[in-house]
Amino acid sequence: MTKPIDLYYWPTPNGWKISIALEEMELPYTLHLVNIGAGDQFRPDFLKISPNNRMPAIVDPEGPDGAPISIFESGAILQYLARKTGKFYGKTERDRVAVDQWLMWQMGGVGPMAGQAHHFLKYAPALNPPQDLTYAKNRYRAEVARLYGVLDHQLARHRFVAGDFFSIADMAIWGWASLWQGQEQVLDDKPHMKRWLEEVGARPGVQRGRALAAEKRSDLQSDRKAQDILFRR
């Protein structure tokens, strides 16, 4: 590549997926911060790139056939970057099927369920007035525990989630799973997940991606303006 990819990003588990991928793939990129607590995701210029008003998103000036392309949805971005570079997608069609199914597992399971767990366990009780909902807390805490049990079982048989190679599926899952404490989970009964969290977290590319703009993360438990914007109160 001769031109950097434009990365539209905020330091959250979804944003980390793409910052980690770009670092691991050693792709040049230009960072554009999308402060979701200030409402940047609703700006008209950003909505042209990401019509669902969610980050991350990218613009690759050297897209297919050399023409620029914009991509939203973290899973689609990861698949695009893996195809573009030929990295972290395995070597065979069976590898790619394995990667895709665990990537979709994250997109449809871990991400939404862990996000709801964070919301009802940490943020909803801190709203004004507090929304401390026992049913919701128990429901999402339990579902995240179930999903991490599935993950631990898979990692008992494989070094990484899609097999014995590090892939975009690991990149997608790791950021959310690394926040297990905020989801009120335990790892005592998930030794394989614990081993995987530590191994993936020790990778320099993962560390650089996780650290990108880390100082910008705000405390949603006390930031009333961000609560109003993010939770549409």
PDB file of C-alpha atoms in Angstrom:
ATOM      1  CA  MET A   1       0.000   0.000   0.000  1.00  0.00           C
ATOM      2  CA  THR A   2       1.146   3.533  -0.757  1.00  0.00           C
ATOM      3  CA  LYS A   3      -1.772   5.426   0.799  1.00  0.00           C
ATOM      4  CA  PRO A   4      -2.910   5.002   4.416  1.00  0.00           C
ATOM      5  CA  ILE A   5      -6.346   3.732   5.342  1.00  0.00           C
ATOM      6  CA  ASP A   6      -8.581   6.249   7.106  1.00  0.00           C
ATOM      7  CA  LEU A   7      -9.691   4.745  10.425  1.00  0.00           C
ATOM      8  CA  TYR A   8     -12.764   6.218  12.127  1.00  0.00           C
ATOM      9  CA  TYR A   9     -12.451   5.062  15.696  1.00  0.00           C
ATOM     10  CA  TRP A  10     -13.098   5.456  19.389  1.00  0.00           C
ATOM     11  CA  PRO A  11     -11.359   3.323  22.058  1.00  0.00           C
ATOM     12  CA  THR A  12     -14.049   0.727  22.750  1.00  0.00           C
ATOM     13  CA  PRO A  13     -14.075  -3.064  22.231  1.00  0.00           C
ATOM     14  CA  ASN A  14     -15.552  -2.600  18.766  1.00  0.00           C
ATOM     15  CA  GLY A  15     -13.001   0.041  17.869  1.00  0.00           C
ATOM     16  CA  TRP A  16     -10.153  -2.129  19.163  1.00  0.00           C
ATOM     17  CA  LYS A  17     -11.025  -4.845  16.654  1.00  0.00           C
ATOM     18  CA  ILE A  18      -9.890  -2.656  13.776  1.00  0.00           C
ATOM     19  CA  SER A  19      -6.999  -0.848  15.451  1.00  0.00           C
ATOM     20  CA  ILE A  20      -5.620  -4.262  16.443  1.00  0.00           C
ATOM     21  CA  ALA A  21      -6.108  -5.616  12.910  1.00  0.00           C
ATOM     22  CA  LEU A  22      -4.341  -2.659  11.306  1.00  0.00           C
ATOM     23  CA  GLU A  23      -1.437  -2.978  13.721  1.00  0.00           C
ATOM     24  CA  GLU A  24      -1.188  -6.756  13.331  1.00  0.00           C
ATOM     25  CA  MET A  25      -1.366  -6.484   9.540  1.00  0.00           C
ATOM     26  CA  GLU A  26       1.190  -3.650   9.552  1.00  0.00           C
ATOM     27  CA  LEU A  27      -1.042  -1.466   7.408  1.00  0.00           C
ATOM     28  CA  PRO A  28      -0.544   2.311   7.372  1.00  0.00           C
ATOM     29  CA  TYR A  29      -3.521   4.258   8.640  1.00  0.00           C
ATOM     30  CA  THR A  30      -4.634   7.757   9.545  1.00  0.00           C
ATOM     31  CA  LEU A  31      -6.633   8.053  12.753  1.00  0.00           C
ATOM     32  CA  HIS A  32      -9.900  10.006  12.858  1.00  0.00           C
ATOM     33  CA  LEU A  33     -11.420  10.055  16.334  1.00  0.00           C
ATOM     34  CA  VAL A  34     -15.197   9.691  16.521  1.00  0.00           C
ATOM     35  CA  ASN A  35     -16.115  10.824  20.027  1.00  0.00           C
ATOM     36  CA  ILE A  36     -19.273   8.819  20.591  1.00  0.00           C
ATOM     37  CA  GLY A  37     -19.833  10.502  23.960  1.00  0.00           C
ATOM     38  CA  ALA A  38     -20.005  13.880  22.214  1.00  0.00           C
ATOM     39  CA  GLY A  39     -22.243  12.720  19.373  1.00  0.00           C
ATOM     40  CA  ASP A  40     -19.648  12.698  16.562  1.00  0.00           C
ATOM     41  CA  GLN A  41     -21.256   9.531  15.181  1.00  0.00           C
ATOM     42  CA  PHE A  42     -24.276  11.571  14.114  1.00  0.00           C
ATOM     43  CA  ARG A  43     -22.345  14.073  11.991  1.00  0.00           C
ATOM     44  CA  PRO A  44     -23.496  14.091   8.355  1.00  0.00           C
ATOM     45  CA  ASP A  45     -19.969  13.539   7.036  1.00  0.00           C
ATOM     46  CA  PHE A  46     -19.572  10.429   9.194  1.00  0.00           C
ATOM     47  CA  LEU A  47     -23.022   9.098   8.277  1.00  0.00           C
ATOM     48  CA  LYS A  48     -21.928   9.051   4.634  1.00  0.00           C
ATOM     49  CA  ILE A  49     -19.337   6.462   5.660  1.00  0.00           C
ATOM     50  CA  SER A  50     -21.275   4.670   8.386  1.00  0.00           C
ATOM     51  CA  PRO A  51     -25.051   5.070   7.818  1.00  0.00           C
ATOM     52  CA  ASN A  52     -25.826   3.114  11.001  1.00  0.00           C
ATOM     53  CA  ASN A  53     -24.105   5.888  13.041  1.00  0.00           C
ATOM     54  CA  ARG A  54     -21.681   3.425  14.606  1.00  0.00           C
ATOM     55  CA  MET A  55     -17.935   3.274  14.601  1.00  0.00           C
ATOM     56  CA  PRO A  56     -15.541   1.792  13.596  1.00  0.00           C
ATOM     57  CA  ALA A  57     -15.482   2.490   9.901  1.00  0.00           C
ATOM     58  CA  ILE A  58     -12.718   2.764   7.351  1.00  0.00           C
ATOM     59  CA  VAL A  59     -12.045   4.349   3.998  1.00  0.00           C
ATOM     60  CA  ASP A  60      -9.460   2.553   1.907  1.00  0.00           C
ATOM     61  CA  PRO A  61      -8.205   4.866  -0.878  1.00  0.00           C
ATOM     62  CA  GLU A  62      -6.782   1.803  -2.633  1.00  0.00           C
ATOM     63  CA  GLY A  63      -9.855  -0.398  -2.646  1.00  0.00           C
ATOM     64  CA  PRO A  64     -10.927  -2.994  -5.217  1.00  0.00           C
ATOM     65  CA  ASP A  65      -9.698  -2.140  -8.724  1.00  0.00           C
ATOM     66  CA  GLY A  66      -7.741   0.726  -7.181  1.00  0.00           C
ATOM     67  CA  ALA A  67     -10.861   2.778  -6.440  1.00  0.00           C
ATOM     68  CA  PRO A  68     -11.613   4.104  -2.914  1.00  0.00           C
ATOM     69  CA  ILE A  69     -14.074   2.183  -0.770  1.00  0.00           C
ATOM     70  CA  SER A  70     -15.735   2.919   2.576  1.00  0.00           C
ATOM     71  CA  ILE A  71     -16.736   0.089   4.894  1.00  0.00           C
ATOM     72  CA  PHE A  72     -18.753   0.027   8.103  1.00  0.00           C
ATOM     73  CA  GLU A  73     -19.488  -2.855  10.529  1.00  0.00           C
ATOM     74  CA  SER A  74     -16.438  -4.241  12.293  1.00  0.00           C
ATOM     75  CA  GLY A  75     -16.894  -7.815  11.066  1.00  0.00           C
ATOM     76  CA  ALA A  76     -17.093  -6.714   7.429  1.00  0.00           C
ATOM     77  CA  ILE A  77     -14.001  -4.545   7.911  1.00  0.00           C
ATOM     78  CA  LEU A  78     -12.043  -7.434   9.401  1.00  0.00           C
ATOM     79  CA  GLN A  79     -12.983  -9.740   6.534  1.00  0.00           C
ATOM     80  CA  TYR A  80     -12.053  -7.087   3.975  1.00  0.00           C
ATOM     81  CA  LEU A  81      -8.667  -6.399   5.537  1.00  0.00           C
ATOM     82  CA  ALA A  82      -7.910 -10.117   5.848  1.00  0.00           C
ATOM     83  CA  ARG A  83      -8.734 -10.669   2.161  1.00  0.00           C
ATOM     84  CA  LYS A  84      -6.776  -7.601   1.132  1.00  0.00           C
ATOM     85  CA  THR A  85      -3.617  -8.650   2.947  1.00  0.00           C
ATOM     86  CA  GLY A  86      -3.971 -12.424   2.847  1.00  0.00           C
ATOM     87  CA  LYS A  87      -3.280 -12.460   6.584  1.00  0.00           C
ATOM     88  CA  PHE A  88      -5.068 -13.911   9.625  1.00  0.00           C
ATOM     89  CA  TYR A  89      -7.688 -15.780   7.603  1.00  0.00           C
ATOM     90  CA  GLY A  90      -5.997 -19.179   7.434  1.00  0.00           C
ATOM     91  CA  LYS A  91      -4.644 -20.914   4.361  1.00  0.00           C
ATOM     92  CA  THR A  92      -7.543 -23.067   3.163  1.00  0.00           C
ATOM     93  CA  GLU A  93     -11.274 -22.734   2.600  1.00  0.00           C
ATOM     94  CA  ARG A  94     -11.857 -24.860   5.703  1.00  0.00           C
ATOM     95  CA  ASP A  95      -9.770 -22.381   7.679  1.00  0.00           C
ATOM     96  CA  ARG A  96     -11.825 -19.482   6.373  1.00  0.00           C
ATOM     97  CA  VAL A  97     -15.098 -21.225   7.230  1.00  0.00           C
ATOM     98  CA  ALA A  98     -13.826 -21.769  10.780  1.00  0.00           C
ATOM     99  CA  VAL A  99     -12.773 -18.128  11.074  1.00  0.00           C
ATOM    100  CA  ASP A 100     -16.073 -16.853   9.675  1.00  0.00           C
ATOM    101  CA  GLN A 101     -18.229 -18.893  12.021  1.00  0.00           C
ATOM    102  CA  TRP A 102     -16.376 -17.690  15.127  1.00  0.00           C
ATOM    103  CA  LEU A 103     -16.346 -14.138  13.820  1.00  0.00           C
ATOM    104  CA  MET A 104     -20.124 -14.313  13.356  1.00  0.00           C
ATOM    105  CA  TRP A 105     -20.397 -15.872  16.828  1.00  0.00           C
ATOM    106  CA  GLN A 106     -18.759 -12.759  18.211  1.00  0.00           C
ATOM    107  CA  MET A 107     -20.855 -10.386  16.126  1.00  0.00           C
ATOM    108  CA  GLY A 108     -24.148 -12.032  17.038  1.00  0.00           C
ATOM    109  CA  GLY A 109     -23.339 -13.242  20.545  1.00  0.00           C
ATOM    110  CA  VAL A 110     -20.424 -12.002  22.596  1.00  0.00           C
ATOM    111  CA  GLY A 111     -20.538  -8.390  21.404  1.00  0.00           C
ATOM    112  CA  PRO A 112     -24.248  -7.727  21.908  1.00  0.00           C
ATOM    113  CA  MET A 113     -24.572  -9.785  25.092  1.00  0.00           C
ATOM    114  CA  ALA A 114     -21.433  -8.425  26.756  1.00  0.00           C
ATOM    115  CA  GLY A 115     -22.498  -4.931  25.740  1.00  0.00           C
ATOM    116  CA  GLN A 116     -25.868  -5.411  27.421  1.00  0.00           C
ATOM    117  CA  ALA A 117     -24.139  -6.841  30.480  1.00  0.00           C
ATOM    118  CA  HIS A 118     -21.975  -3.728  30.729  1.00  0.00           C
ATOM    119  CA  HIS A 119     -25.028  -1.523  30.314  1.00  0.00           C
ATOM    120  CA  PHE A 120     -27.239  -3.110  32.945  1.00  0.00           C
ATOM    121  CA  LEU A 121     -24.510  -4.009  35.434  1.00  0.00           C
ATOM    122  CA  LYS A 122     -22.470  -0.784  35.295  1.00  0.00           C
ATOM    123  CA  TYR A 123     -24.230   2.052  33.508  1.00  0.00           C
ATOM    124  CA  ALA A 124     -27.966   1.701  34.097  1.00  0.00           C
ATOM    125  CA  PRO A 125     -27.612   1.745  37.918  1.00  0.00           C
ATOM    126  CA  ALA A 126     -25.567   4.962  37.596  1.00  0.00           C
ATOM    127  CA  LEU A 127     -28.221   6.816  35.598  1.00  0.00           C
ATOM    128  CA  ASN A 128     -30.298   9.592  37.082  1.00  0.00           C
ATOM    129  CA  PRO A 129     -32.667   8.216  38.240  1.00  0.00           C
ATOM    130  CA  PRO A 130     -30.944   4.836  38.708  1.00  0.00           C
ATOM    131  CA  GLN A 131     -32.202   1.906  36.633  1.00  0.00           C
ATOM    132  CA  ASP A 132     -31.134  -1.062  38.745  1.00  0.00           C
ATOM    133  CA  LEU A 133     -32.956  -3.941  37.072  1.00  0.00           C
ATOM    134  CA  THR A 134     -32.298  -7.293  38.676  1.00  0.00           C
ATOM    135  CA  TYR A 135     -33.849  -9.342  35.874  1.00  0.00           C
ATOM    136  CA  ALA A 136     -31.768  -7.654  33.166  1.00  0.00           C
ATOM    137  CA  LYS A 137     -28.578  -7.927  35.211  1.00  0.00           C
ATOM    138  CA  ASN A 138     -29.090 -11.619  35.856  1.00  0.00           C
ATOM    139  CA  ARG A 139     -30.109 -12.363  32.267  1.00  0.00           C
ATOM    140  CA  TYR A 140     -27.097 -10.798  30.583  1.00  0.00           C
ATOM    141  CA  ARG A 141     -24.594 -11.880  33.218  1.00  0.00           C
ATOM    142  CA  ALA A 142     -25.748 -15.475  32.750  1.00  0.00           C
ATOM    143  CA  GLU A 143     -25.712 -15.342  28.961  1.00  0.00           C
ATOM    144  CA  VAL A 144     -22.181 -13.941  28.891  1.00  0.00           C
ATOM    145  CA  ALA A 145     -21.131 -16.740  31.254  1.00  0.00           C
ATOM    146  CA  ARG A 146     -22.661 -19.293  28.890  1.00  0.00           C
ATOM    147  CA  LEU A 147     -20.867 -17.806  25.887  1.00  0.00           C
ATOM    148  CA  TYR A 148     -17.531 -17.768  27.688  1.00  0.00           C
ATOM    149  CA  GLY A 149     -18.118 -21.407  28.579  1.00  0.00           C
ATOM    150  CA  VAL A 150     -18.482 -22.132  24.857  1.00  0.00           C
ATOM    151  CA  LEU A 151     -15.279 -20.208  24.206  1.00  0.00           C
ATOM    152  CA  ASP A 152     -13.391 -22.062  26.925  1.00  0.00           C
ATOM    153  CA  HIS A 153     -14.515 -25.408  25.510  1.00  0.00           C
ATOM    154  CA  GLN A 154     -13.283 -24.437  22.039  1.00  0.00           C
ATOM    155  CA  LEU A 155      -9.951 -23.240  23.426  1.00  0.00           C
ATOM    156  CA  ALA A 156      -9.495 -26.508  25.313  1.00  0.00           C
ATOM    157  CA  ARG A 157      -9.052 -28.149  21.898  1.00  0.00           C
ATOM    158  CA  HIS A 158      -7.329 -25.375  19.955  1.00  0.00           C
ATOM    159  CA  ARG A 159      -4.676 -22.768  20.632  1.00  0.00           C
ATOM    160  CA  PHE A 160      -6.832 -20.019  19.082  1.00  0.00           C
ATOM    161  CA  VAL A 161     -10.551 -19.769  18.469  1.00  0.00           C
ATOM    162  CA  ALA A 162     -10.583 -20.948  14.843  1.00  0.00           C
ATOM    163  CA  GLY A 163      -7.785 -23.494  15.171  1.00  0.00           C
ATOM    164  CA  ASP A 164      -4.074 -23.350  15.749  1.00  0.00           C
ATOM    165  CA  PHE A 165      -3.550 -20.018  13.967  1.00  0.00           C
ATOM    166  CA  PHE A 166      -4.224 -16.466  15.176  1.00  0.00           C
ATOM    167  CA  SER A 167      -7.023 -14.908  13.134  1.00  0.00           C
ATOM    168  CA  ILE A 168      -9.420 -12.012  12.780  1.00  0.00           C
ATOM    169  CA  ALA A 169     -11.847 -14.033  14.912  1.00  0.00           C
ATOM    170  CA  ASP A 170      -9.447 -13.753  17.853  1.00  0.00           C
ATOM    171  CA  MET A 171      -9.128 -10.028  17.212  1.00  0.00           C
ATOM    172  CA  ALA A 172     -12.908  -9.642  17.266  1.00  0.00           C
ATOM    173  CA  ILE A 173     -13.481 -11.593  20.475  1.00  0.00           C
ATOM    174  CA  TRP A 174     -10.480 -10.583  22.556  1.00  0.00           C
ATOM    175  CA  GLY A 175     -11.426  -6.947  23.228  1.00  0.00           C
ATOM    176  CA  TRP A 176     -14.810  -7.855  24.658  1.00  0.00           C
ATOM    177  CA  ALA A 177     -13.532 -10.897  26.538  1.00  0.00           C
ATOM    178  CA  SER A 178     -10.691  -8.877  28.082  1.00  0.00           C
ATOM    179  CA  LEU A 179     -13.330  -6.877  29.972  1.00  0.00           C
ATOM    180  CA  TRP A 180     -14.713  -9.971  31.713  1.00  0.00           C
ATOM    181  CA  GLN A 181     -14.485  -8.384  35.157  1.00  0.00           C
ATOM    182  CA  GLY A 182     -16.832  -5.558  34.182  1.00  0.00           C
ATOM    183  CA  GLN A 183     -19.255  -8.208  32.969  1.00  0.00           C
ATOM    184  CA  GLU A 184     -19.075  -9.812  36.447  1.00  0.00           C
ATOM    185  CA  GLN A 185     -17.542 -13.034  35.162  1.00  0.00           C
ATOM    186  CA  VAL A 186     -14.967 -15.396  36.670  1.00  0.00           C
ATOM    187  CA  LEU A 187     -12.130 -17.281  35.007  1.00  0.00           C
ATOM    188  CA  ASP A 188     -11.439 -19.856  37.712  1.00  0.00           C
ATOM    189  CA  ASP A 189     -13.548 -22.363  35.805  1.00  0.00           C
ATOM    190  CA  LYS A 190     -12.291 -21.213  32.372  1.00  0.00           C
ATOM    191  CA  PRO A 191      -8.549 -21.956  32.357  1.00  0.00           C
ATOM    192  CA  HIS A 192      -8.314 -22.179  28.582  1.00  0.00           C
ATOM    193  CA  MET A 193      -9.952 -18.798  28.079  1.00  0.00           C
ATOM    194  CA  LYS A 194      -7.592 -17.351  30.691  1.00  0.00           C
ATOM    195  CA  ARG A 195      -4.573 -18.793  28.860  1.00  0.00           C
ATOM    196  CA  TRP A 196      -5.838 -17.394  25.551  1.00  0.00           C
ATOM    197  CA  LEU A 197      -6.531 -13.936  26.986  1.00  0.00           C
ATOM    198  CA  GLU A 198      -2.968 -13.744  28.245  1.00  0.00           C
ATOM    199  CA  GLU A 199      -1.368 -15.059  25.049  1.00  0.00           C
ATOM    200  CA  VAL A 200      -3.323 -12.764  22.735  1.00  0.00           C
ATOM    201  CA  GLY A 201      -2.868  -9.817  25.099  1.00  0.00           C
ATOM    202  CA  ALA A 202       0.911 -10.275  25.000  1.00  0.00           C
ATOM    203  CA  ARG A 203       1.097  -9.740  21.228  1.00  0.00           C
ATOM    204  CA  PRO A 204       2.728  -6.356  20.414  1.00  0.00           C
ATOM    205  CA  GLY A 205       0.186  -5.596  17.691  1.00  0.00           C
ATOM    206  CA  VAL A 206      -2.686  -6.256  20.070  1.00  0.00           C
ATOM    207  CA  GLN A 207      -1.096  -4.063  22.706  1.00  0.00           C
ATOM    208  CA  ARG A 208      -0.591  -1.193  20.259  1.00  0.00           C
ATOM    209  CA  GLY A 209      -4.153  -1.484  18.958  1.00  0.00           C
ATOM    210  CA  ARG A 210      -5.598  -1.568  22.462  1.00  0.00           C
ATOM    211  CA  ALA A 211      -3.534   1.457  23.518  1.00  0.00           C
ATOM    212  CA  LEU A 212      -4.655   3.647  20.599  1.00  0.00           C
ATOM    213  CA  ALA A 213      -6.204   6.820  22.086  1.00  0.00           C
ATOM    214  CA  ALA A 214      -6.723   4.967  25.383  1.00  0.00           C
ATOM    215  CA  GLU A 215      -6.517   8.255  27.257  1.00  0.00           C
ATOM    216  CA  LYS A 216      -9.758   9.364  25.574  1.00  0.00           C
ATOM    217  CA  ARG A 217     -11.920   6.722  27.274  1.00  0.00           C
ATOM    218  CA  SER A 218     -14.443   8.374  29.567  1.00  0.00           C
ATOM    219  CA  ASP A 219     -16.262   7.129  32.639  1.00  0.00           C
ATOM    220  CA  LEU A 220     -19.824   6.536  31.489  1.00  0.00           C
ATOM    221  CA  GLN A 221     -20.884   5.953  35.063  1.00  0.00           C
ATOM    222  CA  SER A 222     -20.435   9.656  35.787  1.00  0.00           C
ATOM    223  CA  ASP A 223     -20.511  11.429  32.411  1.00  0.00           C
ATOM    224  CA  ARG A 224     -24.142  12.611  32.216  1.00  0.00           C
ATOM    225  CA  LYS A 225     -23.784  14.219  28.791  1.00  0.00           C
ATOM    226  CA  ALA A 226     -22.359  11.045  27.280  1.00  0.00           C
ATOM    227  CA  GLN A 227     -25.115   9.008  28.930  1.00  0.00           C
ATOM    228  CA  ASP A 228     -27.776  11.192  27.344  1.00  0.00           C
ATOM    229  CA  ILE A 229     -26.186  10.862  23.895  1.00  0.00           C
ATOM    230  CA  LEU A 230     -25.322   7.165  23.988  1.00  0.00           C
ATOM    231  CA  PHE A 231     -28.460   5.954  25.742  1.00  0.00           C
ATOM    232  CA  ARG A 232     -30.758   8.422  23.911  1.00  0.00           C
ATOM    233  CA  ARG A 233     -32.399   9.616  27.116  1.00  0.00           C
TER     234      ARG A 233
END
